[in-house]
PDB file of C-alpha atoms in Angstrom:
ATOM      1  CA  MET M 252     -23.591  -4.521  32.499  1.00 56.00           C
ATOM      2  CA  LYS M 253     -21.332  -3.207  29.707  1.00 55.00           C
ATOM      3  CA  ASN M 254     -18.242  -3.893  31.818  1.00 57.00           C
ATOM      4  CA  THR M 255     -19.412  -7.467  32.417  1.00 57.00           C
ATOM      5  CA  PHE M 256     -19.679  -8.099  28.683  1.00 47.00           C
ATOM      6  CA  LYS M 257     -16.270  -6.491  28.065  1.00 49.00           C
ATOM      7  CA  ILE M 258     -14.635  -8.701  30.733  1.00 56.00           C
ATOM      8  CA  LEU M 259     -16.435 -11.807  29.456  1.00 47.00           C
ATOM      9  CA  GLY M 260     -15.404 -10.991  25.870  1.00 50.00           C
ATOM     10  CA  ALA M 261     -11.774 -10.440  26.880  1.00 48.00           C
ATOM     11  CA  PHE M 262     -11.782 -13.756  28.758  1.00 44.00           C
ATOM     12  CA  VAL M 263     -13.219 -15.647  25.780  1.00 44.00           C
ATOM     13  CA  LEU M 264     -10.642 -14.049  23.441  1.00 46.00           C
ATOM     14  CA  ALA M 265      -7.795 -14.880  25.777  1.00 46.00           C
ATOM     15  CA  LEU M 266      -9.027 -18.479  26.051  1.00 43.00           C
ATOM     16  CA  VAL M 267      -9.177 -18.814  22.235  1.00 45.00           C
ATOM     17  CA  LEU M 268      -5.736 -17.329  21.811  1.00 45.00           C
ATOM     18  CA  PHE M 269      -4.251 -19.513  24.565  1.00 45.00           C
ATOM     19  CA  THR M 270      -5.643 -22.695  23.066  1.00 45.00           C
ATOM     20  CA  SER M 271      -4.463 -21.622  19.584  1.00 45.00           C
ATOM     21  CA  CYS M 272      -0.873 -21.092  20.642  1.00 48.00           C
ATOM     22  CA  SER M 273       0.397 -24.599  21.338  1.00 54.00           C
ATOM     23  CA  LYS M 274       3.737 -25.126  19.651  1.00 58.00           C
ATOM     24  CA  ASP M 275       2.449 -28.392  18.180  1.00 58.00           C
ATOM     25  CA  ASP M 276      -0.581 -26.722  16.634  1.00 65.00           C
ATOM     26  CA  ASP M 277      -0.434 -26.486  12.859  1.00 64.00           C
ATOM     27  CA  PRO M 278      -1.866 -23.213  11.576  1.00 70.00           C
ATOM     28  CA  ALA M 279      -3.586 -25.041   8.749  1.00 62.00           C
ATOM     29  CA  ASN M 280      -5.632 -27.132  11.177  1.00 67.00           C
ATOM     30  CA  ASN M 281      -7.287 -24.164  12.893  1.00 73.00           C
ATOM     31  CA  ASP M 282      -9.681 -21.439  11.747  1.00 78.00           C
ATOM     32  CA  ILE M 283      -8.184 -19.173  14.406  1.00 90.00           C
ATOM     33  CA  PHE M 284      -4.451 -19.383  15.056  1.00 88.00           C
ATOM     34  CA  VAL M 285      -1.811 -17.235  16.724  1.00 94.00           C
ATOM     35  CA  GLY M 286       1.791 -18.385  16.984  1.00 94.00           C
ATOM     36  CA  THR M 287       5.251 -16.762  17.214  1.00 97.00           C
ATOM     37  CA  TYR M 288       8.165 -17.871  15.110  1.00 97.00           C
ATOM     38  CA  SER M 289      11.710 -16.753  16.029  1.00 98.00           C
ATOM     39  CA  GLY M 290      14.843 -16.481  13.924  1.00 98.00           C
ATOM     40  CA  GLU M 291      16.480 -14.301  11.292  1.00 98.00           C
ATOM     41  CA  ILE M 292      14.259 -11.628   9.783  1.00 98.00           C
ATOM     42  CA  SER M 293      14.994  -8.743   7.458  1.00 98.00           C
ATOM     43  CA  TYR M 294      13.321  -5.948   5.467  1.00 98.00           C
ATOM     44  CA  LYS M 295      14.553  -3.685   2.696  1.00 98.00           C
ATOM     45  CA  SER M 296      12.861  -0.746   1.070  1.00 97.00           C
ATOM     46  CA  GLY M 297      14.934   1.781  -0.834  1.00 95.00           C
ATOM     47  CA  ASP M 298      17.774   2.894   1.412  1.00 96.00           C
ATOM     48  CA  LYS M 299      16.148   1.444   4.516  1.00 96.00           C
ATOM     49  CA  THR M 300      17.407  -1.970   5.676  1.00 98.00           C
ATOM     50  CA  ILE M 301      16.436  -3.761   8.899  1.00 98.00           C
ATOM     51  CA  MET M 302      18.079  -7.036   9.908  1.00 97.00           C
ATOM     52  CA  ASP M 303      17.528  -8.947  13.137  1.00 98.00           C
ATOM     53  CA  GLU M 304      19.152 -12.317  13.861  1.00 97.00           C
ATOM     54  CA  ASP M 305      16.950 -12.725  16.945  1.00 97.00           C
ATOM     55  CA  GLY M 306      13.739 -11.490  15.324  1.00 98.00           C
ATOM     56  CA  LYS M 307      10.157 -12.563  15.905  1.00 98.00           C
ATOM     57  CA  VAL M 308       7.206 -12.932  13.566  1.00 98.00           C
ATOM     58  CA  THR M 309       3.757 -13.432  15.078  1.00 97.00           C
ATOM     59  CA  VAL M 310       1.454 -15.224  12.683  1.00 95.00           C
ATOM     60  CA  SER M 311      -2.283 -14.848  13.067  1.00 95.00           C
ATOM     61  CA  LYS M 312      -4.927 -16.627  11.034  1.00 91.00           C
ATOM     62  CA  VAL M 313      -8.651 -15.975  10.887  1.00 92.00           C
ATOM     63  CA  GLY M 314     -10.515 -18.218   8.474  1.00 89.00           C
ATOM     64  CA  ASP M 315      -8.287 -18.589   5.433  1.00 83.00           C
ATOM     65  CA  THR M 316      -6.397 -15.302   5.747  1.00 89.00           C
ATOM     66  CA  TYR M 317      -3.043 -14.902   7.460  1.00 90.00           C
ATOM     67  CA  LYS M 318      -1.289 -11.863   8.871  1.00 94.00           C
ATOM     68  CA  PHE M 319       2.434 -11.673   9.631  1.00 95.00           C
ATOM     69  CA  ILE M 320       3.297  -9.238  12.415  1.00 98.00           C
ATOM     70  CA  PHE M 321       7.029  -8.514  12.531  1.00 97.00           C
ATOM     71  CA  GLY M 322       9.086  -7.177  15.384  1.00 93.00           C
ATOM     72  CA  SER M 323      12.105  -4.922  14.920  1.00 95.00           C
ATOM     73  CA  GLY M 324      10.176  -2.144  13.164  1.00 96.00           C
ATOM     74  CA  ILE M 325       9.478  -4.217  10.068  1.00 97.00           C
ATOM     75  CA  PRO M 326       6.125  -3.505   8.384  1.00 97.00           C
ATOM     76  CA  ASP M 327       3.466  -6.244   8.705  1.00 97.00           C
ATOM     77  CA  ILE M 328       2.170  -8.316   5.810  1.00 94.00           C
ATOM     78  CA  SER M 329      -1.572  -9.101   5.777  1.00 92.00           C
ATOM     79  CA  GLY M 330      -4.238 -10.669   3.578  1.00 88.00           C
ATOM     80  CA  VAL M 331      -2.146 -13.725   2.692  1.00 88.00           C
ATOM     81  CA  THR M 332      -3.777 -16.986   1.556  1.00 87.00           C
ATOM     82  CA  PHE M 333      -2.117 -20.379   1.211  1.00 80.00           C
ATOM     83  CA  GLU M 334      -2.300 -23.626  -0.735  1.00 78.00           C
ATOM     84  CA  LYS M 335      -1.358 -27.030   0.746  1.00 77.00           C
ATOM     85  CA  LYS M 336       1.830 -28.672  -0.595  1.00 77.00           C
ATOM     86  CA  GLY M 337       2.779 -32.069   0.835  1.00 71.00           C
ATOM     87  CA  ASP M 338       2.348 -32.991   4.491  1.00 70.00           C
ATOM     88  CA  ASN M 339       0.909 -29.894   6.217  1.00 66.00           C
ATOM     89  CA  THR M 340       3.228 -27.463   4.455  1.00 68.00           C
ATOM     90  CA  TYR M 341       1.526 -24.402   2.998  1.00 70.00           C
ATOM     91  CA  ILE M 342       2.764 -22.097   0.230  1.00 72.00           C
ATOM     92  CA  SER M 343       1.408 -18.576  -0.112  1.00 77.00           C
ATOM     93  CA  ILE M 344      -0.701 -17.864  -3.204  1.00 72.00           C
ATOM     94  CA  GLY M 345      -2.561 -14.933  -4.646  1.00 65.00           C
ATOM     95  CA  SER M 346      -1.749 -11.583  -6.095  1.00 63.00           C
ATOM     96  CA  GLY M 347       1.282  -9.787  -4.744  1.00 66.00           C
ATOM     97  CA  VAL M 348       2.300 -11.915  -1.759  1.00 78.00           C
ATOM     98  CA  THR M 349       4.074 -15.131  -2.730  1.00 80.00           C
ATOM     99  CA  GLY M 350       7.213 -16.691  -1.374  1.00 86.00           C
ATOM    100  CA  ILE M 351       6.022 -17.755   2.094  1.00 90.00           C
ATOM    101  CA  THR M 352       6.142 -21.352   3.367  1.00 90.00           C
ATOM    102  CA  ILE M 353       4.701 -22.205   6.775  1.00 90.00           C
ATOM    103  CA  ASP M 354       4.004 -25.264   8.875  1.00 88.00           C
ATOM    104  CA  ALA M 355       3.667 -26.036  12.567  1.00 88.00           C
ATOM    105  CA  HIS M 356       7.432 -25.639  13.158  1.00 93.00           C
ATOM    106  CA  ASN M 357       8.948 -23.414  10.429  1.00 95.00           C
ATOM    107  CA  LEU M 358       8.355 -20.143   8.646  1.00 95.00           C
ATOM    108  CA  ASP M 359      10.414 -19.353   5.571  1.00 95.00           C
ATOM    109  CA  MET M 360       9.826 -16.180   3.628  1.00 95.00           C
ATOM    110  CA  LEU M 361      11.142 -14.231   0.639  1.00 94.00           C
ATOM    111  CA  VAL M 362       8.477 -11.711  -0.343  1.00 92.00           C
ATOM    112  CA  ILE M 363       9.187  -8.999  -2.870  1.00 91.00           C
ATOM    113  CA  LYS M 364       6.339  -6.499  -3.367  1.00 89.00           C
ATOM    114  CA  ASP M 365       6.183  -2.839  -4.463  1.00 90.00           C
ATOM    115  CA  GLY M 366       9.960  -2.353  -4.135  1.00 93.00           C
ATOM    116  CA  GLN M 367      10.044  -3.893  -0.632  1.00 95.00           C
ATOM    117  CA  THR M 368      11.651  -7.182   0.371  1.00 96.00           C
ATOM    118  CA  TRP M 369      10.830  -9.232   3.520  1.00 96.00           C
ATOM    119  CA  THR M 370      12.731 -12.346   4.538  1.00 97.00           C
ATOM    120  CA  ALA M 371      12.340 -14.763   7.430  1.00 97.00           C
ATOM    121  CA  ASP M 372      14.067 -17.982   8.412  1.00 98.00           C
ATOM    122  CA  CYS M 373      12.285 -18.819  11.660  1.00 98.00           C
ATOM    123  CA  ALA M 374      11.207 -21.737  13.860  1.00 97.00           C
ATOM    124  CA  ARG M 375       8.673 -22.254  16.589  1.00 94.00           C
TER     125      ARG M 375
END
């Protein structure tokens, strides 16, 4: 019986993620969203610098909170909230994580926090 619930739960989660991943979906219009943006990403902390011209950032949203999951060994950013500016463009707000703009097609980022810098110029 436990295995049946696990399989059913995995199926429901996969269905939710699949329906949340349409390239035309705007993250702001969904309580649950997962989408991947591709383009130039970078990270700098002290002497460590990572740059990737073909990088990927997976954006997940649950409720009003976003998480940015980077490829290329770049640390993730989580707990980000946004405020609407214009037509479905959202600007990050809150303590410590500002400098992110996202919509259905683009992700632009310049985040400086605790001596670390993340950048992204990506599209979906």
